[in-house]
C-alpha positions as a printed Julia matrix, in Angstrom:
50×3 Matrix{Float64}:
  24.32    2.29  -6.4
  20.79    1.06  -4.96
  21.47   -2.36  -6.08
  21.49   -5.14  -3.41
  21.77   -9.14  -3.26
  17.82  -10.55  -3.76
  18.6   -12.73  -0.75
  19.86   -9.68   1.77
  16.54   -7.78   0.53
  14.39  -11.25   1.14
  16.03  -11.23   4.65
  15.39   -7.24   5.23
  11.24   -8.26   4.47
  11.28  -11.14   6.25
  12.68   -9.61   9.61
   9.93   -6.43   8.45
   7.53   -8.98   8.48
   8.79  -10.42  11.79
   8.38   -7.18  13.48
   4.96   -6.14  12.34
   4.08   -9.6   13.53
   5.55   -8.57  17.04
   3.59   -5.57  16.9
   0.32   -6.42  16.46
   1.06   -9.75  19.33
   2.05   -6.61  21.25
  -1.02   -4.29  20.55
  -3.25   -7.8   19.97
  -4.85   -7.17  17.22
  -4.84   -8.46  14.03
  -3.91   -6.5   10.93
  -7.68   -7.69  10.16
  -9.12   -6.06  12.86
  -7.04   -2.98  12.19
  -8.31   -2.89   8.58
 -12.19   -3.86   9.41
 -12.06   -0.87  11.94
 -10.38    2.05  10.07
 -12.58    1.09   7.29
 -16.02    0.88   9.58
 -14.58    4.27  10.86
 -14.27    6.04   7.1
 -17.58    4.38   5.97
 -19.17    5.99   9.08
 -17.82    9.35   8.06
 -18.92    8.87   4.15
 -22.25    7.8    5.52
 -22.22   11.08   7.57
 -21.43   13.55   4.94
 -23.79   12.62   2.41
């Protein structure tokens, strides 16, 4: 029942990818930035708890 074509599921990801891409134009960020500050923010509250 789940089963679909590999090439409609390759064009579902692609157009995923295309609008995360959009996204983070929109927001400007990159998803490295994103990444770098969430984890700078958990370190920070490790660090804090100790």
């Amino acid at each position: 029942m789940f089963e679909r074509e590999p090439q409609k599921c390759q064009s579902d990801i692609a157009q995923l990818i295309e609008a995360l891409d959009d996204l983070y134009k929109h927001l400007d960020v990159t998803p490295d930035q994103t990444f770098l500050a969430r984890n700078a923010r958990f370190a920070g509250l490790t660090a804090g708890s100790s």
